[in-house]
Short mmCIF file of C-alpha atoms and ligand atoms in Angstrom, two decimals:
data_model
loop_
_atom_site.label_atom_id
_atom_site.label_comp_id
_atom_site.label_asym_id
_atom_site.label_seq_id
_atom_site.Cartn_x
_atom_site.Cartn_y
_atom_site.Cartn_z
CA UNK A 1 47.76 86.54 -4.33
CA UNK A 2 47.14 86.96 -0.53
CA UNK A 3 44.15 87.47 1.75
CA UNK A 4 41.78 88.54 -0.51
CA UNK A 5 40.07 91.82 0.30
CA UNK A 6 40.56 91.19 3.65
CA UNK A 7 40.65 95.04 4.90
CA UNK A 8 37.55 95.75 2.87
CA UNK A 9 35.77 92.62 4.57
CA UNK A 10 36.47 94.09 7.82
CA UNK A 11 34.66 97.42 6.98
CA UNK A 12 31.84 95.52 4.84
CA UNK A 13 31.10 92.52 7.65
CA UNK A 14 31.81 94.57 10.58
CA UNK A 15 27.48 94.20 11.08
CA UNK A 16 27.68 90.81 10.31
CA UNK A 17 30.43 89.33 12.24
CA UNK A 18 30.96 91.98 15.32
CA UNK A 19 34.16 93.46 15.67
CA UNK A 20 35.82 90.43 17.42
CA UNK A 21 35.69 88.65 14.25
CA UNK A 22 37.11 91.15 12.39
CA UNK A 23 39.87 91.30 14.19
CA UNK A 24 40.44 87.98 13.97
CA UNK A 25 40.17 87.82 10.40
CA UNK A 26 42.59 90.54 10.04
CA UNK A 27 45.00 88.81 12.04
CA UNK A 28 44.62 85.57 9.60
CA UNK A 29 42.44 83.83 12.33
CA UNK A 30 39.32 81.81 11.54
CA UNK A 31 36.77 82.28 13.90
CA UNK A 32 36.37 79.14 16.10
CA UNK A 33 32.39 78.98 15.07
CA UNK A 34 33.24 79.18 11.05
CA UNK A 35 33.44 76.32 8.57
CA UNK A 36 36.43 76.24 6.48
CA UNK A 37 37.07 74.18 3.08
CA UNK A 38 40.51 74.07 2.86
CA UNK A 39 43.67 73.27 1.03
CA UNK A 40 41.86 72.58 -2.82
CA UNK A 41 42.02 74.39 -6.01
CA UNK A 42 39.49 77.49 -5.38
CA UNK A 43 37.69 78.65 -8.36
CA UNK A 44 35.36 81.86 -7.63
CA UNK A 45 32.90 82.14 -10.43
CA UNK A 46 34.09 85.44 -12.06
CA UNK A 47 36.80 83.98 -14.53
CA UNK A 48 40.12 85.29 -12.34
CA UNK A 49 43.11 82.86 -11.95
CA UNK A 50 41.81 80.19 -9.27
CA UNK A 51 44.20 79.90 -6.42
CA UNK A 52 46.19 76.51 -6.26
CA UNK A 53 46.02 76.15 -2.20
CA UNK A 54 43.23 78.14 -1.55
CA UNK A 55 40.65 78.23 1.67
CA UNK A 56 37.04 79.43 1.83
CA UNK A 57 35.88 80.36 5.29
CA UNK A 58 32.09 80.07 6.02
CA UNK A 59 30.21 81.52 9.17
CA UNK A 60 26.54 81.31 9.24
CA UNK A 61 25.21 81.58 6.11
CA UNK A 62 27.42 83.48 4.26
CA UNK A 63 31.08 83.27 3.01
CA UNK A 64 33.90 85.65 4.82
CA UNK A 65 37.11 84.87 3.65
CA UNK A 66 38.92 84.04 0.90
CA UNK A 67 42.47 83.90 -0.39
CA UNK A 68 45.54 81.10 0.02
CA UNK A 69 45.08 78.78 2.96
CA UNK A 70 48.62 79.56 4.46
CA UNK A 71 47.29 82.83 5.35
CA UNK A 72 45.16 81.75 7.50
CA UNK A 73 45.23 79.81 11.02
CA UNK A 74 42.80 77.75 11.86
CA UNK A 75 42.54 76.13 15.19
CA UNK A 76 41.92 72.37 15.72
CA UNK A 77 38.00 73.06 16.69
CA UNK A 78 36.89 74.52 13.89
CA UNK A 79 34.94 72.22 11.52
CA UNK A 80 36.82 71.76 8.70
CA UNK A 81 36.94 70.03 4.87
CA UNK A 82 39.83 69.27 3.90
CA UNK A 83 39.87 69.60 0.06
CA UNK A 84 43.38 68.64 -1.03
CA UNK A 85 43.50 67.28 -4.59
CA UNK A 86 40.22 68.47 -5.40
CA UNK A 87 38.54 72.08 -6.83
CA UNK A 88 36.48 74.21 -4.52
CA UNK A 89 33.83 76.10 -6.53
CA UNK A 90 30.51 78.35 -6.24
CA UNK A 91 27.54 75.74 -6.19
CA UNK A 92 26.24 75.23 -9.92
CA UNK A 93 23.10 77.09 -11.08
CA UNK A 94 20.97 76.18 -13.69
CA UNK A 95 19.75 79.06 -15.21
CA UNK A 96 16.98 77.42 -17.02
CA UNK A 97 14.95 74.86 -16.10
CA UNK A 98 11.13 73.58 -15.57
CA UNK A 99 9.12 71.46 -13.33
CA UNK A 100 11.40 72.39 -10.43
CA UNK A 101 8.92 72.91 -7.87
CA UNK A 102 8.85 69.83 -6.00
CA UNK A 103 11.57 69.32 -3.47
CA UNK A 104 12.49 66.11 -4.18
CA UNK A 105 13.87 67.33 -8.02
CA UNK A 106 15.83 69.32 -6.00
CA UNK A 107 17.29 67.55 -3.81
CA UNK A 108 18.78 65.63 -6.30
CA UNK A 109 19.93 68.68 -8.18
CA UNK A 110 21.68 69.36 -4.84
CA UNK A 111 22.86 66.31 -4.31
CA UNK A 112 25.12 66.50 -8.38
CA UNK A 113 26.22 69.98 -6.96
CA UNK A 114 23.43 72.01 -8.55
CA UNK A 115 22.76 74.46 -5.61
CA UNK A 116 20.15 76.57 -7.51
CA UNK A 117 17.65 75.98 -10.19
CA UNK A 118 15.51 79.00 -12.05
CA UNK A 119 12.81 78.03 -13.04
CA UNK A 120 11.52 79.81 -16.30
CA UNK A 121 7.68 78.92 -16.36
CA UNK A 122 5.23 77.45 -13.92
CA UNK A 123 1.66 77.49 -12.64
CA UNK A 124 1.11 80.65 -10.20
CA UNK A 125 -0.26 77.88 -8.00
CA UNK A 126 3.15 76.67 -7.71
CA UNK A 127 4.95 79.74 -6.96
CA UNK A 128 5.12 79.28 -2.90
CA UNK A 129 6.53 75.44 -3.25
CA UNK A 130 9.53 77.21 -4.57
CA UNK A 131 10.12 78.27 -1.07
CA UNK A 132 10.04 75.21 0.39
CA UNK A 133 13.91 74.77 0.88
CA UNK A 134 13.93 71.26 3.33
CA UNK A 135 12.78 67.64 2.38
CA UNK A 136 12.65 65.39 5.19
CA UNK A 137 15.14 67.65 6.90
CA UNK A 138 17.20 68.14 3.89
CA UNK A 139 18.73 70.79 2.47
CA UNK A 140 17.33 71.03 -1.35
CA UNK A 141 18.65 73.02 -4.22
CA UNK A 142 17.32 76.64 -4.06
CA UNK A 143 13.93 76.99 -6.08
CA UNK A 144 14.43 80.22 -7.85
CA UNK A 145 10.94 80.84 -10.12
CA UNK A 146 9.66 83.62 -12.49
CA UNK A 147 6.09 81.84 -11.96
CA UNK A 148 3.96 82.04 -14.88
CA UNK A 149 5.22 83.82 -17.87
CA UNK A 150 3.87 86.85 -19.14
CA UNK A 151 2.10 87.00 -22.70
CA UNK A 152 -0.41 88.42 -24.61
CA UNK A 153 -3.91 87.48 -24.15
CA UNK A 154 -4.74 84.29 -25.77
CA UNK A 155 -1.15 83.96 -26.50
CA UNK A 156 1.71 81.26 -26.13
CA UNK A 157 2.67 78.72 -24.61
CA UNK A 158 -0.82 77.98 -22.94
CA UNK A 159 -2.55 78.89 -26.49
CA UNK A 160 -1.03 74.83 -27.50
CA UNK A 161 0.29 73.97 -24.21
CA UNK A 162 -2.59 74.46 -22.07
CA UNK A 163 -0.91 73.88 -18.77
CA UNK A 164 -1.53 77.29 -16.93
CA UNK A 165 1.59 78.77 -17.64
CA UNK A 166 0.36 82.37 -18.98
CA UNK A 167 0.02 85.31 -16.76
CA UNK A 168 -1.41 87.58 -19.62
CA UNK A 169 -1.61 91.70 -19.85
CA UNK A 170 -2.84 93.33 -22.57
CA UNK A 171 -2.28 97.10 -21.78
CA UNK A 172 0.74 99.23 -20.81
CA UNK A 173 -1.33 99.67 -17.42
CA UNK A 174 -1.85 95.63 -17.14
CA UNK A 175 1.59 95.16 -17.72
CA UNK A 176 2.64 97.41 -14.90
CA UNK A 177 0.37 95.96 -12.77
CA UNK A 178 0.55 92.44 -13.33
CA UNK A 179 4.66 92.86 -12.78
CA UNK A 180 4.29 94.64 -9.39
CA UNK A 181 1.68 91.66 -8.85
CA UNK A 182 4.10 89.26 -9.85
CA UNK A 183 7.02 90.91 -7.68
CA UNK A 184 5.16 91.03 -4.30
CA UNK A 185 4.33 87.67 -4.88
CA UNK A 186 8.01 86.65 -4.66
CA UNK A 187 9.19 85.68 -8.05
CA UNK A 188 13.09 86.39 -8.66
CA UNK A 189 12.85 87.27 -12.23
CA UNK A 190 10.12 87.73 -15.18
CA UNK A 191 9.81 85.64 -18.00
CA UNK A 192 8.15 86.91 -21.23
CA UNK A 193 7.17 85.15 -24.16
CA UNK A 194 8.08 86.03 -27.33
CA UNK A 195 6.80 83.68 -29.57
CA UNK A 196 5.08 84.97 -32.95
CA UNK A 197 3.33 81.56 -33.92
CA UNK A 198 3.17 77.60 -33.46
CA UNK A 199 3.13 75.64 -36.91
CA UNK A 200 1.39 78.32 -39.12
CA UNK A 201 -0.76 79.73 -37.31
CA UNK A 202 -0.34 83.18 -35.81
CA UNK A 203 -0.89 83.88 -31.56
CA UNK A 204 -1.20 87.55 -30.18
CA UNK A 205 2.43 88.78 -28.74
CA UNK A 206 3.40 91.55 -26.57
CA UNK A 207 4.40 94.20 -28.40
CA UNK A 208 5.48 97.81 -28.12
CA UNK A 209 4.32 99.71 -25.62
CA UNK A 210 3.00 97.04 -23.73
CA UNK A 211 6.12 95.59 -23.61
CA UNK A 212 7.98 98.72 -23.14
CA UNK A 213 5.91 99.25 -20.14
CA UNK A 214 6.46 95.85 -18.56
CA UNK A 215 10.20 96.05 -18.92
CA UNK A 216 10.36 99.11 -17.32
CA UNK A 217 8.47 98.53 -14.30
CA UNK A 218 10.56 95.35 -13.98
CA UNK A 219 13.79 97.53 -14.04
CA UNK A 220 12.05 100.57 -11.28
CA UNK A 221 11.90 97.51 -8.95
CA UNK A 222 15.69 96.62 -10.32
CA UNK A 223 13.85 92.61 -11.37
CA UNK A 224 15.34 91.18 -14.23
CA UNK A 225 13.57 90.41 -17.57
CA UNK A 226 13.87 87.39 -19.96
CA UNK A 227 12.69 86.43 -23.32
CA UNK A 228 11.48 83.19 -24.88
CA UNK A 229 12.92 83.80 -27.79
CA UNK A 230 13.55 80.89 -30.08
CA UNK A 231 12.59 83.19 -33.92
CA UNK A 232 15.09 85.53 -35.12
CA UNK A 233 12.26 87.77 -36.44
CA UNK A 234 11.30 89.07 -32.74
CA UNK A 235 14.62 89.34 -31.32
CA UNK A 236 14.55 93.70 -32.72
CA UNK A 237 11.80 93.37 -30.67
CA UNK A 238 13.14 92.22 -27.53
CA UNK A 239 16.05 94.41 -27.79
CA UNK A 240 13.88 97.50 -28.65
CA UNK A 241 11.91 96.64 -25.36
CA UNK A 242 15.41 97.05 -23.48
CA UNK A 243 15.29 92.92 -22.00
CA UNK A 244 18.31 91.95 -19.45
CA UNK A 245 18.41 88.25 -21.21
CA UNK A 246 17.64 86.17 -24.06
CA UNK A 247 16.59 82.75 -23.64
CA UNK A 248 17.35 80.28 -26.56
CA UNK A 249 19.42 81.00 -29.58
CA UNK A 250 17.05 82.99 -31.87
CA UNK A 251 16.21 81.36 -35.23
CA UNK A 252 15.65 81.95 -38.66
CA UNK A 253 12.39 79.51 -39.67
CA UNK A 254 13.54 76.39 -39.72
CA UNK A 255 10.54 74.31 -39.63
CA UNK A 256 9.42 71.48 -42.14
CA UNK A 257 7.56 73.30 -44.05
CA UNK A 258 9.78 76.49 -44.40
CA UNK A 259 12.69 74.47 -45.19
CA UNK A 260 10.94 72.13 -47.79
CA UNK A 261 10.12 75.44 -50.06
CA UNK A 262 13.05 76.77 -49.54
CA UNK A 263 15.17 73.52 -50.65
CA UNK A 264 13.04 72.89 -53.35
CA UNK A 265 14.28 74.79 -56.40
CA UNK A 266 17.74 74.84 -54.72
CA UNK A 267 20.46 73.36 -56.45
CA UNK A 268 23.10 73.15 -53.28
CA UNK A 269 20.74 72.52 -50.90
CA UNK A 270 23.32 72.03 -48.42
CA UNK A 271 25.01 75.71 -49.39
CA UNK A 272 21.35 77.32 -49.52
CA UNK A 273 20.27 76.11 -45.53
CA UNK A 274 23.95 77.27 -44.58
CA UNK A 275 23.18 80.31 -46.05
CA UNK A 276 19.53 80.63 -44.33
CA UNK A 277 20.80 79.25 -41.35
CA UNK A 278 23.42 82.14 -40.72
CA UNK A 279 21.46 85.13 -41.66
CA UNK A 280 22.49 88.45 -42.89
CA UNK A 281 20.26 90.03 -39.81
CA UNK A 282 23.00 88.43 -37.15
CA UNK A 283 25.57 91.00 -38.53
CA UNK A 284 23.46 93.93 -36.82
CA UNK A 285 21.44 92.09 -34.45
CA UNK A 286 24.78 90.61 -32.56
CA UNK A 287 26.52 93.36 -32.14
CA UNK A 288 23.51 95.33 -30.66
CA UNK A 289 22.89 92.68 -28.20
CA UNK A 290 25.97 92.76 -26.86
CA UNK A 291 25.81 96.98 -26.57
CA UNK A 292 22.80 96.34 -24.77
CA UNK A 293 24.76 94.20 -22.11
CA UNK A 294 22.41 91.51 -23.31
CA UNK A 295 23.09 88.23 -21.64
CA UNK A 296 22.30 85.15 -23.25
CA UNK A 297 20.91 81.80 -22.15
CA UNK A 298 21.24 79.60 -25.43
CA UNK A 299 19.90 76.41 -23.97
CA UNK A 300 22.27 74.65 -26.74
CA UNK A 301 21.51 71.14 -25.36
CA UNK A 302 18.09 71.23 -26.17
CA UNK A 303 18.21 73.15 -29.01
CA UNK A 304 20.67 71.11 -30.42
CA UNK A 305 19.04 67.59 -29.92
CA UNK A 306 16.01 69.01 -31.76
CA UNK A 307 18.31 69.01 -34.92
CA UNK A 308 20.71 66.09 -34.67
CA UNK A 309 19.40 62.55 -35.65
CA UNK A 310 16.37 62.56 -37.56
CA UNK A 311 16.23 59.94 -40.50
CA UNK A 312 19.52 59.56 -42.87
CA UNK A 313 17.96 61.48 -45.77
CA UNK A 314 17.35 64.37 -43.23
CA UNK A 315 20.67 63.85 -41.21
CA UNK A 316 22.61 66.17 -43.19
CA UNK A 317 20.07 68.94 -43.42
CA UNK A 318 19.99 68.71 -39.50
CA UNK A 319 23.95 68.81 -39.26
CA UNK A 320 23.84 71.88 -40.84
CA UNK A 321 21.47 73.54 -38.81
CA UNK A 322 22.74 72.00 -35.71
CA UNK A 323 26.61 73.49 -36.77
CA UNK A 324 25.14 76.68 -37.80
CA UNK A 325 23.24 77.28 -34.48
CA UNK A 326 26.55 76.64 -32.80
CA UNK A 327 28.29 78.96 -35.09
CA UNK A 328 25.79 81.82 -34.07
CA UNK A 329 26.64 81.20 -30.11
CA UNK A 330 30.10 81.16 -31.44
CA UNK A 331 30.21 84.32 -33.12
CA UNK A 332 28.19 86.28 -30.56
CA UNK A 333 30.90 85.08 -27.61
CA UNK A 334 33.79 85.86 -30.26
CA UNK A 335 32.28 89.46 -30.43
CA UNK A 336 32.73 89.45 -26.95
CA UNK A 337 28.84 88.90 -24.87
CA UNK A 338 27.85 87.14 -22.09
CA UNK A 339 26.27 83.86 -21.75
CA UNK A 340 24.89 82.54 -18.89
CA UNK A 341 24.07 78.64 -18.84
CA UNK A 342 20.48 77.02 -18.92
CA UNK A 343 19.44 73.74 -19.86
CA UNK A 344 15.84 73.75 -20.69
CA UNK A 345 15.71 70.74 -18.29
CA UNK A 346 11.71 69.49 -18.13
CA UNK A 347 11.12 66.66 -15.61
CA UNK A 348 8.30 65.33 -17.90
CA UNK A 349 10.92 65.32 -21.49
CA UNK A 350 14.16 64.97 -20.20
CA UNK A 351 16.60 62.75 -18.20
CA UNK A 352 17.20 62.74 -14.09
CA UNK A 353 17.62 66.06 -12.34
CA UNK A 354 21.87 66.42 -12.02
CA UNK A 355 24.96 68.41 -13.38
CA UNK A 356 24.47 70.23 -16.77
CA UNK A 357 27.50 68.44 -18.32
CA UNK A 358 26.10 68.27 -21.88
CA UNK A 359 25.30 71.74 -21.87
CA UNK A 360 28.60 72.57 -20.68
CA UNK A 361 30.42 70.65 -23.61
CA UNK A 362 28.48 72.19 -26.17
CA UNK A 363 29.51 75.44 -25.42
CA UNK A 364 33.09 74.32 -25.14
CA UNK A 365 31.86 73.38 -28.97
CA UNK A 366 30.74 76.97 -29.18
CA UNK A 367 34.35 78.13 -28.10
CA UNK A 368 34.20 79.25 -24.71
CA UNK A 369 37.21 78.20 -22.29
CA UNK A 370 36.75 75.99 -19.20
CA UNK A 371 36.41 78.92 -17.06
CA UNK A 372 34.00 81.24 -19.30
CA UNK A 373 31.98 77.88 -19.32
CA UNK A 374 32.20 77.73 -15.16
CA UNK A 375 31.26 81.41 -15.20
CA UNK A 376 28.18 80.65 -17.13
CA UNK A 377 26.71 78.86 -14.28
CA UNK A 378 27.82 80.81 -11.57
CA UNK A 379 28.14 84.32 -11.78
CA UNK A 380 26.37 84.90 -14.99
CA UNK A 381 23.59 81.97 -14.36
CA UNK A 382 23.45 83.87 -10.85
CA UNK A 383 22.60 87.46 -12.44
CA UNK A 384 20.11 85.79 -15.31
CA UNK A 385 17.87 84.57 -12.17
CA UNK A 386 18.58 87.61 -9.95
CA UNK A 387 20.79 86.88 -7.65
CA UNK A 388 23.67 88.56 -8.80
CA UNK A 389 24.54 90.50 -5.60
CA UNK A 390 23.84 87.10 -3.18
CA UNK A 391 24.95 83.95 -5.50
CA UNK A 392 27.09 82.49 -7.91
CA UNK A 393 30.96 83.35 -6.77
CA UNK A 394 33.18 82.97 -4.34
CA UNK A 395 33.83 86.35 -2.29
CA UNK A 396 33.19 87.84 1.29
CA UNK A 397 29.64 88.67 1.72
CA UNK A 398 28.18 86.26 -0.45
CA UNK A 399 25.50 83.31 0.54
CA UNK A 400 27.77 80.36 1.10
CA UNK A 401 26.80 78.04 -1.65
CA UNK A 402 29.51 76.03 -2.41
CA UNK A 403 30.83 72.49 -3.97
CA UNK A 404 33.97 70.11 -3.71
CA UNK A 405 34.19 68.39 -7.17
CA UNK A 406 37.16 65.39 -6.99
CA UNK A 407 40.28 66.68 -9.33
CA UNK A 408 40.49 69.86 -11.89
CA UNK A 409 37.80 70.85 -13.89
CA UNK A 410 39.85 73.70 -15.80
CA UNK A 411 41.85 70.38 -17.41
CA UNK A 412 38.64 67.96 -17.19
CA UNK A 413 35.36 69.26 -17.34
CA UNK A 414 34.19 65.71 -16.12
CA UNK A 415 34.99 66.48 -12.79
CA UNK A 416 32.03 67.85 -11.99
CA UNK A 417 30.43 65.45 -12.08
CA UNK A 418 32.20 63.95 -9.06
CA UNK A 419 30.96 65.58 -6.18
CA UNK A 420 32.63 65.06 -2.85
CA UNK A 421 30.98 68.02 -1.11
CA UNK A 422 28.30 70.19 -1.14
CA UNK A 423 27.64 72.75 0.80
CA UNK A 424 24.43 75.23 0.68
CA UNK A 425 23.61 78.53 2.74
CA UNK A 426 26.56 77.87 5.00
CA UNK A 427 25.14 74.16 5.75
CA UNK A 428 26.94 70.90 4.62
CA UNK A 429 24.09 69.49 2.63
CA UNK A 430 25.66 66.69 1.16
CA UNK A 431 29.46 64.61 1.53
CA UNK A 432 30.71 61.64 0.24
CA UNK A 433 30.58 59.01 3.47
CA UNK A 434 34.13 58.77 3.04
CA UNK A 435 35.11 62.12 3.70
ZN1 ZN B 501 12.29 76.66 -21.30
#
């Protein structure tokens, strides 16, 4: 592989870098006001063979260059990290995550190499401390929001959750409105909730046209839509609406109640939840989701925790579900769709802000390689929170978010979780004193 693109970089950036940096580029030259990160393993997001001795050059805030480092010269002034020995990667978005608006969560998301977070669900009070993008003079992680997510009225979450997290429409003409409402307030995607009932009882949904409507005024301003959608029973719904991305693995009922009927009269329990677990209904409803160019954001972590542990008589009822909602994710990347990564990470439920290792091993459980799991949250976590065109890989044009992680992460995922570098909108935000 050589200079990557380099012609078409020329014509693309001639606006952005004048025509005396194009000609330097062209020639292999690094302009003396760039920042290079050079000489490590470079790994752009999208899944192609990474480069062994690879450079990434940086000018202002977005990326220019790049391709193998001995194509290029670079002149002693040019501010340079050297990244021998280690991988050189698109910062790491979290596709999925709440409580995200304060700064200092973010910052130390940047500082474990998570350059983005999308947050899938907040007060509309909140919305404009997502901009905030310093603390103390430091760079944070980029706050990327749907704001409040849009229901039915009187429907979940705030119906149990009460904490001002609907933005509720309850008309074709409300649902345009409150999306154009939503998008000129700056949110980067929508969020829609999907969620049929909470125990027993039943909660008003968006349905049909309403939710025909919304989706398409979402798509005439080219936003992206999600789904909460945790219930199998409402994912015809969501795909009949024409959503971008599912969030959460939908789920046949598996609560207490459900399954204690169910198990009752059975006589293999064990075979009987397999069964339920691993519906008939995936068979169609797979396939179609992956027609649709339906991405999905299975937030395995969480969902998995939910059904591991438990007391030893349930234990093995739990293993079963926690193996079968694996072996859905499994089945719907085997049939070849995209999945984006998302953690479901809550500042008020969950452990310190950092990199979404867990999440990454379970979908190495769930079969995907090293790299699929790296494209998940890059590129693909990128597009889920609409950034696709600006974020999440490594090629001219793109905003320079960017990470040195210490060693190989194609041979040890772990690796990620050694951060030597970090580098955001073109800015080193964070480096390890040493280097
Ligand atoms: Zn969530």
């Amino acid at each position: 592989m050589s200079v990557r693109e380099t012609g078409f970089l020329c014509v693309a950036l001639a606006g952005l870098l004048g025509p005396a940096c194009g000609d330097l580029l062209a020639q292999g030259r690094v302009p003396p006001d760039a920042l290079v990160i050079a000489h490590g393993q470079v790994i752009d997001g999208t899944c192609s063979d990474p480069i062994s001795d690879g450079i990434v050059v940086i000018r202002g805030q977005r990326i220019i260059a790049v391709g193998e480092a001995d194509a290029f010269e670079i002149s002693p002034e040019v501010e340079t990290i050297d990244a021998t020995g280690m991988t050189v990667l698109p910062g790491i978005i979290d596709a999925h995550v709440h409580t995200t608006a304060s700064p200092t969560i973010r910052r130390q998301f940047l500082e474990a190499g998570v350059t983005a977070v999308c947050d899938a669900g907040s007060p509309l009070r909140d919305l404009p401390r997502f901009e905030q993008d310093r603390l103390d003079d430091m760079p944070v992680a980029r706050g990327l929001s749907a704001g409040p997510i849009m229901t039915a009225p009187g429907g979940l979450p705030d119906a149990v959750l009460r904490q001002n997290l609907n933005y509720e429409v309850g008309t074709p003409d409300e649902a345009r409105e409150g999306v154009l409402d939503l998008v000129d307030r700056g949110v980067d995607f929508l969020k829609v909730y999907l969620h049929p009932r909470h125990r027993q009882t039943a909660y008003p949904m968006l349905v049909g046209e309403t939710l025909a409507a919304l989706v398409n005024a979402a798509h005439e301003r080219g936003v992206v839509v999600r789904t909460h959608t945790t219930e199998l029973e409402v994912l015809e719904r969501a795909l009949d609406a024409n959503v971008d991305v599912i969030d959460h693995v939908p789920k046949p009922p598996l609560g207490r109640v459900t399954l204690a009927s169910m198990l009752a009269s059975s006589e293999d329990p064990l075979a009987d939840l397999r069964e339920h677990v691993l519906a008939p209904e995936y068979e169609v409803l797979l396939p179609r989701l992956i027609e649709n160019g339906v991405v999905l954001v299975p937030t395995l972590g969480a969902d998995l925790a939910r059904f591991r542990g438990g007391s030893p008589d349930e234990a093995p009822f739990m293993a079963v579900i926690s193996e079968g909602i694996l072996e859905i994710v499994r089945r719907f990347h085997t049939k070849g769709g995209a999945i984006a990564r998302g953690t479901d990470y809550n500042a008020d439920s969950g452990g310190p802000p950092g990199m979404p290792l867990i999440e990454m091993k379970r979908l190495l459980e769930a079969g995907l390689t090293t790299a699929e799991v790296l494209q998940a949250g890059t590129q693909r976590a990128a597009y889920v929170c609409g950034q696709g065109a600006e974020l999440g890989t490594l090629e001219p044009g793109m905003l320079a978010d960017v990470i040195v992680v210490d060693g190989d992460p194609i041979e040890d995922i772990e690796a990620l979780g050694r951060v030597v570098a970090v580098v955001k909108n073109g800015e080193i935000a964070f480096s390890q004193p040493e280097r």
